[in-house]
JSON list of C-alpha atoms in Angstrom, two decimals:
[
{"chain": "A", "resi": 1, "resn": "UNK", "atom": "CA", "xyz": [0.00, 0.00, 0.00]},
{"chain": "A", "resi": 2, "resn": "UNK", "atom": "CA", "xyz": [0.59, 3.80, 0.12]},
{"chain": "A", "resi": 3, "resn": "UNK", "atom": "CA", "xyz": [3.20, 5.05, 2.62]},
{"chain": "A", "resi": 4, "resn": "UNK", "atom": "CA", "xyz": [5.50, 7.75, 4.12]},
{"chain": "A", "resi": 5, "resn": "UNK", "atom": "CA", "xyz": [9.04, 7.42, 6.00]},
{"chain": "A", "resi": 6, "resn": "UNK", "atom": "CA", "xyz": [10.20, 10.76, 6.80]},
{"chain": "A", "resi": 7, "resn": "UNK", "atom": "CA", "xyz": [12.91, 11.68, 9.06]},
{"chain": "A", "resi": 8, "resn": "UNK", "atom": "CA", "xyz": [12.68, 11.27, 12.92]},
{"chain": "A", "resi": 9, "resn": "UNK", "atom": "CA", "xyz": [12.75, 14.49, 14.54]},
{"chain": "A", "resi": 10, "resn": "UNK", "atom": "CA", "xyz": [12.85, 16.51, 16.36]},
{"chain": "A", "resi": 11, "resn": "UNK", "atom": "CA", "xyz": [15.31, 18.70, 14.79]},
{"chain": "A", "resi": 12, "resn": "UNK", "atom": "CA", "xyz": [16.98, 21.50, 16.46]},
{"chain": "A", "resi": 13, "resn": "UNK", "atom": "CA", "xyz": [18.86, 24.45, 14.85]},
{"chain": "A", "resi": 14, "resn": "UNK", "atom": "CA", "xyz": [20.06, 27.88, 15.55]},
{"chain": "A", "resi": 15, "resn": "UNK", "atom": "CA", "xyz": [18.55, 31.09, 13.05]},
{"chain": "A", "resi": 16, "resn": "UNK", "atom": "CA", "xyz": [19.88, 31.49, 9.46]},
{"chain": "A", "resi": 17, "resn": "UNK", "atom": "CA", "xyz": [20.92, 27.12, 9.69]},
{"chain": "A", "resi": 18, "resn": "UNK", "atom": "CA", "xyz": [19.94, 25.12, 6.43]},
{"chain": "A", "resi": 19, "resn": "UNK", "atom": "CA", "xyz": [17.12, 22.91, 6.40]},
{"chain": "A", "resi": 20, "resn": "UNK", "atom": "CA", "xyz": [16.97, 19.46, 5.31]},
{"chain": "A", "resi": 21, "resn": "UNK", "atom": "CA", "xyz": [13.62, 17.26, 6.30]},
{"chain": "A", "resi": 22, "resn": "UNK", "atom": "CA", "xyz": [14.26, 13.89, 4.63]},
{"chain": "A", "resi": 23, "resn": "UNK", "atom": "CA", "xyz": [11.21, 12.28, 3.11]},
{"chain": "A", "resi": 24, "resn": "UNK", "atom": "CA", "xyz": [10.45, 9.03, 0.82]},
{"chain": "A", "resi": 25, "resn": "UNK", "atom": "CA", "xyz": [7.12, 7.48, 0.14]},
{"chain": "A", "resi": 26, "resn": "UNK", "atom": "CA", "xyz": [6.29, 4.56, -1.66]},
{"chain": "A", "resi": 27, "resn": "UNK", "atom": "CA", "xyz": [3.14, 4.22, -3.86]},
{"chain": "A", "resi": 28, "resn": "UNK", "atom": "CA", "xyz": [1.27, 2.73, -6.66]},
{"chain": "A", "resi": 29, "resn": "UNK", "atom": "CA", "xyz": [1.02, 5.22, -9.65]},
{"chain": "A", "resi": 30, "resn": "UNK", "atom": "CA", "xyz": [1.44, 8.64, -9.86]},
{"chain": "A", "resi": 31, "resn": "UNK", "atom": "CA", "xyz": [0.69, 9.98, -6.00]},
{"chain": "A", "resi": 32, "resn": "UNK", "atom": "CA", "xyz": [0.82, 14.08, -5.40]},
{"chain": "A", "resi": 33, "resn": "UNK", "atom": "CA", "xyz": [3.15, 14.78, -2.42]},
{"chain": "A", "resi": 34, "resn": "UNK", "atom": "CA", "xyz": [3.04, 17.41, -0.20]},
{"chain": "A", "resi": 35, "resn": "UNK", "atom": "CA", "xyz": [4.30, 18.97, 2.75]},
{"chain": "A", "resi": 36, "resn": "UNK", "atom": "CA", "xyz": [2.18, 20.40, 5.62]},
{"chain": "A", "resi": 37, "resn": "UNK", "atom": "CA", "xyz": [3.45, 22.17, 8.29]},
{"chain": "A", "resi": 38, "resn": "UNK", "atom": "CA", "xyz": [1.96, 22.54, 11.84]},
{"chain": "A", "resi": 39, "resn": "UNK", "atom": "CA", "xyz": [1.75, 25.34, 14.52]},
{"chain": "A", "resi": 40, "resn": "UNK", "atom": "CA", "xyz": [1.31, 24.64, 18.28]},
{"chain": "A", "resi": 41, "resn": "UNK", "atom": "CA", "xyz": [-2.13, 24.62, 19.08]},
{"chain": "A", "resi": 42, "resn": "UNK", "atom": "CA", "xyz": [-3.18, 24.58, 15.44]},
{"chain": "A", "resi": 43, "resn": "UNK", "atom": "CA", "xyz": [-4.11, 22.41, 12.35]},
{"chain": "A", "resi": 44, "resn": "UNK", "atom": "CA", "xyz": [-2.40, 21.45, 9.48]},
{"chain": "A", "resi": 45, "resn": "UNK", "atom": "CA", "xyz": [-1.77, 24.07, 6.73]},
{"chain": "A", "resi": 46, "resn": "UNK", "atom": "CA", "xyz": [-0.42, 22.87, 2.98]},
{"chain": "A", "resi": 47, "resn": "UNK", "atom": "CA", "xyz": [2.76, 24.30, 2.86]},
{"chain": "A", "resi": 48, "resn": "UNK", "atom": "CA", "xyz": [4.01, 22.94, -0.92]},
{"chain": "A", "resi": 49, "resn": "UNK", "atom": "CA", "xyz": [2.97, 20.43, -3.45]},
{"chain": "A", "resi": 50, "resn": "UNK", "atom": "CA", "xyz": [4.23, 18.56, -6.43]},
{"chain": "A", "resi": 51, "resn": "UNK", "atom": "CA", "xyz": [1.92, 16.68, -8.75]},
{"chain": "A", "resi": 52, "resn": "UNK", "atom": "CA", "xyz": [4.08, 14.85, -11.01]},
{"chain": "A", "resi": 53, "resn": "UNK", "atom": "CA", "xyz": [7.92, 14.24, -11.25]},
{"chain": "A", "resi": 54, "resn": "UNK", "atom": "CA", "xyz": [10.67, 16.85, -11.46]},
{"chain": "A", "resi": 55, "resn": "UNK", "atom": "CA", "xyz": [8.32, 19.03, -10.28]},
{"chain": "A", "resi": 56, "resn": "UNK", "atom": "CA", "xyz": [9.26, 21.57, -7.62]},
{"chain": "A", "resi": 57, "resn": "UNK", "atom": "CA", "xyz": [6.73, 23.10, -5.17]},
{"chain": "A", "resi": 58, "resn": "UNK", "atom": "CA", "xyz": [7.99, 25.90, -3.41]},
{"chain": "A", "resi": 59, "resn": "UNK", "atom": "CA", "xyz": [6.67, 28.67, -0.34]},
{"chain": "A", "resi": 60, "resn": "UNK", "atom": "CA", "xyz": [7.76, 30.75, 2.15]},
{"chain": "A", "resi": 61, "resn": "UNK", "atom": "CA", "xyz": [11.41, 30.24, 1.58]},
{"chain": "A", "resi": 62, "resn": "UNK", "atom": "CA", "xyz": [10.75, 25.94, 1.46]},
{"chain": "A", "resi": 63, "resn": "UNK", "atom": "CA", "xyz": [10.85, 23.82, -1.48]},
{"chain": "A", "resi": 64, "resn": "UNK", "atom": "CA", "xyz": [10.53, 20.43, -2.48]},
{"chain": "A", "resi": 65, "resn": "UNK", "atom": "CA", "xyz": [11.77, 18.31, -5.65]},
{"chain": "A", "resi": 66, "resn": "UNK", "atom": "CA", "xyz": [9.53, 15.50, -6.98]},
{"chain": "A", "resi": 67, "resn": "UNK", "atom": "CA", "xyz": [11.90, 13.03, -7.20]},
{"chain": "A", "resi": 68, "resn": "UNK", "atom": "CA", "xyz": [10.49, 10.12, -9.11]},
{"chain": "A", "resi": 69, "resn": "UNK", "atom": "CA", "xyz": [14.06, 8.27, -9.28]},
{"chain": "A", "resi": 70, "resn": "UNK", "atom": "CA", "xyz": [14.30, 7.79, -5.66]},
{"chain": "A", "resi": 71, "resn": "UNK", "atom": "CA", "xyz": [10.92, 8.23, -4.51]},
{"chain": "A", "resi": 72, "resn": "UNK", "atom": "CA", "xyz": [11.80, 11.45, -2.72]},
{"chain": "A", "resi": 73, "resn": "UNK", "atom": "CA", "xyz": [10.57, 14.61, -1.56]},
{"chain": "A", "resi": 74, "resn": "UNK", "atom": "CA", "xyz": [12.51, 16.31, 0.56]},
{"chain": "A", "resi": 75, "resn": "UNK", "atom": "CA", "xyz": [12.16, 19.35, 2.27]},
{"chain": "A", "resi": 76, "resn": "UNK", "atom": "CA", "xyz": [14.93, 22.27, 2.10]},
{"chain": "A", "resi": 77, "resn": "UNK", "atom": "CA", "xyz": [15.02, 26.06, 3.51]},
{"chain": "A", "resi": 78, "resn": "UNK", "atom": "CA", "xyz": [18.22, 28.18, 3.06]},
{"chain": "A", "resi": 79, "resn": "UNK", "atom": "CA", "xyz": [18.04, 29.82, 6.64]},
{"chain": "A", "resi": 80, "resn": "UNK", "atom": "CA", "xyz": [15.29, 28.95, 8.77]},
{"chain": "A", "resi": 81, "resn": "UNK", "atom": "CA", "xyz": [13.92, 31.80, 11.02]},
{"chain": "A", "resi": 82, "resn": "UNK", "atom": "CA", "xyz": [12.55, 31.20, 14.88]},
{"chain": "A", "resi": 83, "resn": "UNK", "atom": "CA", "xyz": [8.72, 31.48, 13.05]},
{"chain": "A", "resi": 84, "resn": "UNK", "atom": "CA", "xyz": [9.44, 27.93, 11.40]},
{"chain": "A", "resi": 85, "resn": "UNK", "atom": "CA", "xyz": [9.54, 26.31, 14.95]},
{"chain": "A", "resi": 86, "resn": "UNK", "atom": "CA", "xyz": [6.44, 23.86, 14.17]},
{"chain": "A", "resi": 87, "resn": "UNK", "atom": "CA", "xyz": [5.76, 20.52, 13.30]},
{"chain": "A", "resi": 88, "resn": "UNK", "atom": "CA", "xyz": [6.29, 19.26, 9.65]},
{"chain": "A", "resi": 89, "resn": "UNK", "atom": "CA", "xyz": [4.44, 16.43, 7.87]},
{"chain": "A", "resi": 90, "resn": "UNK", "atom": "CA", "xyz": [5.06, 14.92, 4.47]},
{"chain": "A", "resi": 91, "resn": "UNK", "atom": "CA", "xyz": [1.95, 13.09, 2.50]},
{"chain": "A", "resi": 92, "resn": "UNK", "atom": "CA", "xyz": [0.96, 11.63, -0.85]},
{"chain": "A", "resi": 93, "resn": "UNK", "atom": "CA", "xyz": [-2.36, 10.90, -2.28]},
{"chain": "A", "resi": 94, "resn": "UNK", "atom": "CA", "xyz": [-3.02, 8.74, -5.35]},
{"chain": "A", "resi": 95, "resn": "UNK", "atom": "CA", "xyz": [-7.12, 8.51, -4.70]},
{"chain": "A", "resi": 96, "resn": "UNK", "atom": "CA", "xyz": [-9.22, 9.32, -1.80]},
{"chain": "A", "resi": 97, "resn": "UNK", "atom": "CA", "xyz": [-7.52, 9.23, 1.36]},
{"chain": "A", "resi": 98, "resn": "UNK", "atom": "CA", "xyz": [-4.06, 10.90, 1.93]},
{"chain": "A", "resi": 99, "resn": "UNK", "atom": "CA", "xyz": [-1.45, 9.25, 3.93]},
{"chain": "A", "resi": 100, "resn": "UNK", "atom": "CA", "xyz": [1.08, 11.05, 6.38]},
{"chain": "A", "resi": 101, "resn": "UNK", "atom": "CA", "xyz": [4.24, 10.57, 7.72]},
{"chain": "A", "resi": 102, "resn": "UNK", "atom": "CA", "xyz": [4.97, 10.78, 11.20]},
{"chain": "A", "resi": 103, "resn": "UNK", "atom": "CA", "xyz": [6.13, 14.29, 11.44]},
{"chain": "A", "resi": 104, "resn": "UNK", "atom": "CA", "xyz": [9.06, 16.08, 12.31]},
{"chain": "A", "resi": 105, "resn": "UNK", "atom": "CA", "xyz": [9.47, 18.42, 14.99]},
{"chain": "A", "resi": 106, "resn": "UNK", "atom": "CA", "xyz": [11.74, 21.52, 14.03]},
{"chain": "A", "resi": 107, "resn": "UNK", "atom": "CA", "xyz": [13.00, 23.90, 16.68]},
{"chain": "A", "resi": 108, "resn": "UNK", "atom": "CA", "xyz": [14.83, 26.90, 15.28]},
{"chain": "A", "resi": 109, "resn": "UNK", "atom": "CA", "xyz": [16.72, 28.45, 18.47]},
{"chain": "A", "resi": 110, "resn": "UNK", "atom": "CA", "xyz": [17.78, 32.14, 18.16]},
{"chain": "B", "resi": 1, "resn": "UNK", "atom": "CA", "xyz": [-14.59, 32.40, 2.96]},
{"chain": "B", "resi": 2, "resn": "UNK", "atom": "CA", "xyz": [-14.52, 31.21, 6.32]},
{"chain": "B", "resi": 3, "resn": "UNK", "atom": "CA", "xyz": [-12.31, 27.86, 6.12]},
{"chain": "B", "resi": 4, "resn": "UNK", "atom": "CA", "xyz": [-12.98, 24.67, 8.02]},
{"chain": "B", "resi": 5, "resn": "UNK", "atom": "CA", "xyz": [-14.77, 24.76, 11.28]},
{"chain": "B", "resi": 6, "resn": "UNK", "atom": "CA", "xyz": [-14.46, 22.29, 13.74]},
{"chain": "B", "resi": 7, "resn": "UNK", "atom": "CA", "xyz": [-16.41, 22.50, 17.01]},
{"chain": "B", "resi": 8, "resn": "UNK", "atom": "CA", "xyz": [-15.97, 21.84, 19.92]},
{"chain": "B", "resi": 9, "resn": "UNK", "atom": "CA", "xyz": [-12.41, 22.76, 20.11]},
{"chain": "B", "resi": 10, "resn": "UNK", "atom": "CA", "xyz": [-11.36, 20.80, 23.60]},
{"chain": "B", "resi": 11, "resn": "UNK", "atom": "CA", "xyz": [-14.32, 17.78, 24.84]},
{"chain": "B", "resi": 12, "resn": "UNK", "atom": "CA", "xyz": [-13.57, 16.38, 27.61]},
{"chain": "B", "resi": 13, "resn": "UNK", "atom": "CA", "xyz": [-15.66, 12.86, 27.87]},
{"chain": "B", "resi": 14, "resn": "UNK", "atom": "CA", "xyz": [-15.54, 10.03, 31.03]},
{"chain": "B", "resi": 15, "resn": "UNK", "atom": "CA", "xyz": [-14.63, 6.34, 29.95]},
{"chain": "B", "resi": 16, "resn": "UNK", "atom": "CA", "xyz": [-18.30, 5.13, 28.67]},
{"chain": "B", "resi": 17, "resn": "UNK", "atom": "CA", "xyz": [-19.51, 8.30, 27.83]},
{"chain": "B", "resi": 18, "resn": "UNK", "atom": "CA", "xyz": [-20.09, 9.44, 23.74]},
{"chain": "B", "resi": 19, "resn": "UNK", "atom": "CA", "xyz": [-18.35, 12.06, 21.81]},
{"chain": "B", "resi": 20, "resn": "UNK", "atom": "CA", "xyz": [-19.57, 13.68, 18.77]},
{"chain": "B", "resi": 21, "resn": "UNK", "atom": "CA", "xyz": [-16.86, 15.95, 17.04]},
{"chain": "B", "resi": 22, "resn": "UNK", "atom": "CA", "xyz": [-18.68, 17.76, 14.37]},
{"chain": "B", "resi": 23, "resn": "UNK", "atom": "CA", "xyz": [-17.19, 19.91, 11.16]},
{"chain": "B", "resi": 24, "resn": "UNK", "atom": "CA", "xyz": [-18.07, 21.98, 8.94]},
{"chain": "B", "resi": 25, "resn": "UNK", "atom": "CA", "xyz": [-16.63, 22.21, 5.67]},
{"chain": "B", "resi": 26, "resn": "UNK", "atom": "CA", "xyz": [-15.16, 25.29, 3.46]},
{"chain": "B", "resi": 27, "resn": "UNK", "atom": "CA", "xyz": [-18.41, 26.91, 1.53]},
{"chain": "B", "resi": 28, "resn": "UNK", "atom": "CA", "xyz": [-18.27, 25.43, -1.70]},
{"chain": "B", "resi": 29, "resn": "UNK", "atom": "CA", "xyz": [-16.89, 21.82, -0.44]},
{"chain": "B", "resi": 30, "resn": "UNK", "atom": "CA", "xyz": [-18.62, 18.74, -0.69]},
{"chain": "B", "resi": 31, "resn": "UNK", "atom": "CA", "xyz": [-16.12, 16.38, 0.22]},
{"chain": "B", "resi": 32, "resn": "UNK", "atom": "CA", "xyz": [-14.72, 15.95, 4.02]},
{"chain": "B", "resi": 33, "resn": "UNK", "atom": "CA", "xyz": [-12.16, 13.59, 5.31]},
{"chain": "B", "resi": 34, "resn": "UNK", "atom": "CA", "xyz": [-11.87, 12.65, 8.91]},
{"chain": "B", "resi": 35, "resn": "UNK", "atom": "CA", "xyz": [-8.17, 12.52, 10.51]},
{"chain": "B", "resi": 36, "resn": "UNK", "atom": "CA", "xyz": [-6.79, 11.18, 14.44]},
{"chain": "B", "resi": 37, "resn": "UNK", "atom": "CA", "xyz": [-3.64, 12.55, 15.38]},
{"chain": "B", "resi": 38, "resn": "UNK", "atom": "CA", "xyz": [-2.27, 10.60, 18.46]},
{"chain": "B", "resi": 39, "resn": "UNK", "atom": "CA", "xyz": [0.03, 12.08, 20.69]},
{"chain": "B", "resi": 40, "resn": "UNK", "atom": "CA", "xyz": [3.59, 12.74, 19.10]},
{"chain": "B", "resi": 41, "resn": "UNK", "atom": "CA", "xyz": [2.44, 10.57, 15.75]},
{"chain": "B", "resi": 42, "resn": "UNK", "atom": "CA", "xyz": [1.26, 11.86, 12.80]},
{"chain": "B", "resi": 43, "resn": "UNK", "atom": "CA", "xyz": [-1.97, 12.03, 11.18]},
{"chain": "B", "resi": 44, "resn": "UNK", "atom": "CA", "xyz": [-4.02, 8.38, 10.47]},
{"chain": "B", "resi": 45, "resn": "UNK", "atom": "CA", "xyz": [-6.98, 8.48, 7.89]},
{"chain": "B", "resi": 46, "resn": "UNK", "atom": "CA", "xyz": [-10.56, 7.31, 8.91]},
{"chain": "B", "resi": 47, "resn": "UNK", "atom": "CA", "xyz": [-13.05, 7.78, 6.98]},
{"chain": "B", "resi": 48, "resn": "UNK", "atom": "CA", "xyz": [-13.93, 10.12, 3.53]},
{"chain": "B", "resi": 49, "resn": "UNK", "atom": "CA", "xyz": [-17.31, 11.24, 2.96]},
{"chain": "B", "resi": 50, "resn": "UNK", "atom": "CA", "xyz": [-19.32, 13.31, 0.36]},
{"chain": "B", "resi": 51, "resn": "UNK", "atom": "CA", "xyz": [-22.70, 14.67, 1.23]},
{"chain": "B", "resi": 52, "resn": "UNK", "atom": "CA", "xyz": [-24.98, 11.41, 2.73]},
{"chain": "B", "resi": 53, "resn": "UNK", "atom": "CA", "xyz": [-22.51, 9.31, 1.21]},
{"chain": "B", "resi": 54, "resn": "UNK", "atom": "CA", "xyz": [-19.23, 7.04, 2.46]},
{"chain": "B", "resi": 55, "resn": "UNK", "atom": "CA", "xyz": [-16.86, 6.68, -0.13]},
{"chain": "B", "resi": 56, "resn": "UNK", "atom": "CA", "xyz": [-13.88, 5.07, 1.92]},
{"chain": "B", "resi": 57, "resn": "UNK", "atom": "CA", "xyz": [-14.24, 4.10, 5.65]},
{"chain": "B", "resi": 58, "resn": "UNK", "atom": "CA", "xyz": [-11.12, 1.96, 5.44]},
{"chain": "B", "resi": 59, "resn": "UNK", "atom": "CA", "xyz": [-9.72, 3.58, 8.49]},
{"chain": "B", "resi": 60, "resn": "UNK", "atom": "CA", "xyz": [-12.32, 3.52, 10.97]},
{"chain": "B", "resi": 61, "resn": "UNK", "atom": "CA", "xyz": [-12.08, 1.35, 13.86]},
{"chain": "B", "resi": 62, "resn": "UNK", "atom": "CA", "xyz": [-14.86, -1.74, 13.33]},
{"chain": "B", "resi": 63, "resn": "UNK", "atom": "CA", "xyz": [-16.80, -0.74, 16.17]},
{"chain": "B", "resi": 64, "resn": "UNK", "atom": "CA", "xyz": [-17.62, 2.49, 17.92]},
{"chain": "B", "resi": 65, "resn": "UNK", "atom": "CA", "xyz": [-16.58, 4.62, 16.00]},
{"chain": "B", "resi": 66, "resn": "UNK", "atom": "CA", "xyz": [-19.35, 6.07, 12.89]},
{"chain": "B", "resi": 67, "resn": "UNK", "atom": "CA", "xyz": [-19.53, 9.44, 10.86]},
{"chain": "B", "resi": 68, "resn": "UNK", "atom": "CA", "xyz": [-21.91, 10.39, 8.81]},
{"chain": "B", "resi": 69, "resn": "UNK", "atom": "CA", "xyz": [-22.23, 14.08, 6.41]},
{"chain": "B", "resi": 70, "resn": "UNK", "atom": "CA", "xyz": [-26.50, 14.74, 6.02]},
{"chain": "B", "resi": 71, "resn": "UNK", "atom": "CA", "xyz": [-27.72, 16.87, 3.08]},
{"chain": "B", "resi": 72, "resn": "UNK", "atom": "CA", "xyz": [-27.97, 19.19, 5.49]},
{"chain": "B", "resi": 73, "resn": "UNK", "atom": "CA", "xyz": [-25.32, 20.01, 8.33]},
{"chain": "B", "resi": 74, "resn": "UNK", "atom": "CA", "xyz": [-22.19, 19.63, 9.62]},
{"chain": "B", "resi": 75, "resn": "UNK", "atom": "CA", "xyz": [-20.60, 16.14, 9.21]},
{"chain": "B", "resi": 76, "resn": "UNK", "atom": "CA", "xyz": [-20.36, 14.05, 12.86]},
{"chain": "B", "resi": 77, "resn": "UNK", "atom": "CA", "xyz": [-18.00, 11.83, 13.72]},
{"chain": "B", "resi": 78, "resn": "UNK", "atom": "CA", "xyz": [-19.12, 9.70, 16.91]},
{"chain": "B", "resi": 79, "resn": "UNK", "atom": "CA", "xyz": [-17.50, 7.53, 18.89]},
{"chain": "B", "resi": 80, "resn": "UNK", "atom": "CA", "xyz": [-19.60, 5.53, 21.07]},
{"chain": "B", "resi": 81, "resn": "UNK", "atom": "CA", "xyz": [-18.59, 4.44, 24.83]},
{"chain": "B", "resi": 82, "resn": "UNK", "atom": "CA", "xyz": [-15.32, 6.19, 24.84]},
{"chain": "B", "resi": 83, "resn": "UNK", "atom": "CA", "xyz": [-12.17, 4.61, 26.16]},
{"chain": "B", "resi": 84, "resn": "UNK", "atom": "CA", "xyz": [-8.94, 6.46, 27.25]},
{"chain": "B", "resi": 85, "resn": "UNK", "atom": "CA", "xyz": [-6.88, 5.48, 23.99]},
{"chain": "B", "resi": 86, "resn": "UNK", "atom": "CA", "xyz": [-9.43, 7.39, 22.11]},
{"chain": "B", "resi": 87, "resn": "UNK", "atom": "CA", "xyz": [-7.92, 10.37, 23.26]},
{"chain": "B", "resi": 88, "resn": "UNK", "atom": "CA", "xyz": [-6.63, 12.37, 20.88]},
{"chain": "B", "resi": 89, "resn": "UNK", "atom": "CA", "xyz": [-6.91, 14.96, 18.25]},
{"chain": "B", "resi": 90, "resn": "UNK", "atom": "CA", "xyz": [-9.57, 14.55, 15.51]},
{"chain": "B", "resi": 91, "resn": "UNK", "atom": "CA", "xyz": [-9.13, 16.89, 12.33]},
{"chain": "B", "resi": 92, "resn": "UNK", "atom": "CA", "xyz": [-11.32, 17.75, 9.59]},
{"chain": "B", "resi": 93, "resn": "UNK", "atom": "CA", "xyz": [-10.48, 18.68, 6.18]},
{"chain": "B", "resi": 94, "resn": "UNK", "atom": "CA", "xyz": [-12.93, 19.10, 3.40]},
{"chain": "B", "resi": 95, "resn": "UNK", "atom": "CA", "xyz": [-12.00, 19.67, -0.47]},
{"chain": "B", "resi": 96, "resn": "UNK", "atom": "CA", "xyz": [-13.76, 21.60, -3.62]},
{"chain": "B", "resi": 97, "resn": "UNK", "atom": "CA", "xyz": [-15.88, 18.79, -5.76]},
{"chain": "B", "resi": 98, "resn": "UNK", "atom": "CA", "xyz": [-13.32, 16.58, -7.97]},
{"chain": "B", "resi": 99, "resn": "UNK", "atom": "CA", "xyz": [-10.06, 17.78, -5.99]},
{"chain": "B", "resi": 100, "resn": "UNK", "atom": "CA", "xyz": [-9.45, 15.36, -3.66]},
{"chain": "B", "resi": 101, "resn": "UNK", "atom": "CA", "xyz": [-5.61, 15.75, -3.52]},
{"chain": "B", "resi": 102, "resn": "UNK", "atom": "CA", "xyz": [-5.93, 19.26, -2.14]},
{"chain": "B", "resi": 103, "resn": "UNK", "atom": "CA", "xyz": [-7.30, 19.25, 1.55]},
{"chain": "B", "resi": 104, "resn": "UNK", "atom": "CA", "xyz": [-7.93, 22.48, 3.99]},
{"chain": "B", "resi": 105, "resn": "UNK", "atom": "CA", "xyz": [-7.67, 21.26, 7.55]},
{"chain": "B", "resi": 106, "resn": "UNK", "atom": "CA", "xyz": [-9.71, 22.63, 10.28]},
{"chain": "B", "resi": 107, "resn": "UNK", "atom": "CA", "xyz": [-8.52, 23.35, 13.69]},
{"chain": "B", "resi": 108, "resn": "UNK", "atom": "CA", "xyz": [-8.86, 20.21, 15.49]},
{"chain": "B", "resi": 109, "resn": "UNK", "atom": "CA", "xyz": [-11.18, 18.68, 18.34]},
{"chain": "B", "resi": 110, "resn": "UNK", "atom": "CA", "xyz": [-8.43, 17.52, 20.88]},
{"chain": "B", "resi": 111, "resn": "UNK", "atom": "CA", "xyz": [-10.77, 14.51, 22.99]},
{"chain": "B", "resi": 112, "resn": "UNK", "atom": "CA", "xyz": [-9.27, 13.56, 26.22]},
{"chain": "B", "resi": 113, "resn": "UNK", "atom": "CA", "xyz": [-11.12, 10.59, 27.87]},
{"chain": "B", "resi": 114, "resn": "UNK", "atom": "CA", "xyz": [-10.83, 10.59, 31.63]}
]
């Protein structure tokens, strides 16, 4: 079946570090990946997507390449700022449902 | 637009006792999905529904647990004589017709079970 493995957090770095949230799915067909990112207290918000290979999603400073080779999708910010302290999911979806990874906890220290 | 609505946003519920965790989706939306979150794992899929219809239930417990999205109304999810490992946080999301790959996620009921 569908599935995420992304990388076990949590992840701590100081302002202005790089940002590299490892994530690899597996799937039958063509899934849509995305990432998702979430604030204490809060739900889920789509951060990025990618809908079919080589593609790139990008926002606030993050971005993701579709990496069909290697079943990949990782997630990579130049210098991360305090405000991206939250919790960071990765998902596909191929139908109806969409499946998650387990998250990753990111804590960006000043 | 107001987005997703989930109410209430905290229930507290004794072991035996029912919880009904209800959404509302995005104006517009006819298709919600129901999420649990357990504590420090990510998010598991339940159930998808479009209005008075299930389309995929494959990740609802067997018993217990039931939602259901009327013509009219919020959708419900209810979980019947609660136990403490139903604690947890339940999210909504709901999507525009035909787009089910792109999801808006309410809030979150967070359900602790005494």
């Amino acid at each position: 079946g569908n599935s995420v493995t992304q990388m076990e957090g949590p992840v701590t770095l100081s302002e202005e570090a790089f940002l590299t949230i490892n994530c690899t799915y597996t799937a039958t067909g063509y899934p849509s990946l995305f990432w998702y990112v979430q604030y204490p207290g809060e739900g889920l918000q789509l951060l990025l997507k990618a809908t079919k290979a080589d593609d790139k999603g990008s926002n606030k400073g993050f971005e993701a390449t579709y990496r069909k080779e290697t079943t990949s999708f990782h997630l990579e910010k130049g210098s991360v700022q305090v405000s991206d302290s939250a919790v960071y999911f990765c998902a596909l979806t191929t139908n109806n449902d969409m499946r998650f990874g387990a998250g990753t906890r990111l804590t960006v220290k000043p | 637009n107001a987005g997703v609505m989930q109410n209430p946003r905290h229930l507290v519920r004794r072991r035996g006792q029912e919880a009904r965790l209800r959404c509302s989706p995005m104006k517009g939306h006819s298709h919600v999905y129901w999420y649990r979150q357990l504590p420090e794992e990510g998010l598991k899929f339940m159930v998808y529904l479009q209005k008075e219809n299930i389309i995929d239930e494959s990740g609802m417990p067997k018993e217990r647990f039931s939602a259901e999205f009327p013509k009219e109304g919020p959708s419900i999810l209810r979980i019947q004589q609660v136990v403490r490992g139903d604690s947890a946080a339940y999210f909504c999301a709901s999507s525009p017709r035909g787009s089910p790959d792109t999801q808006y996620f309410g809030p979150g009921t967070r359900l602790t079970v005494l």
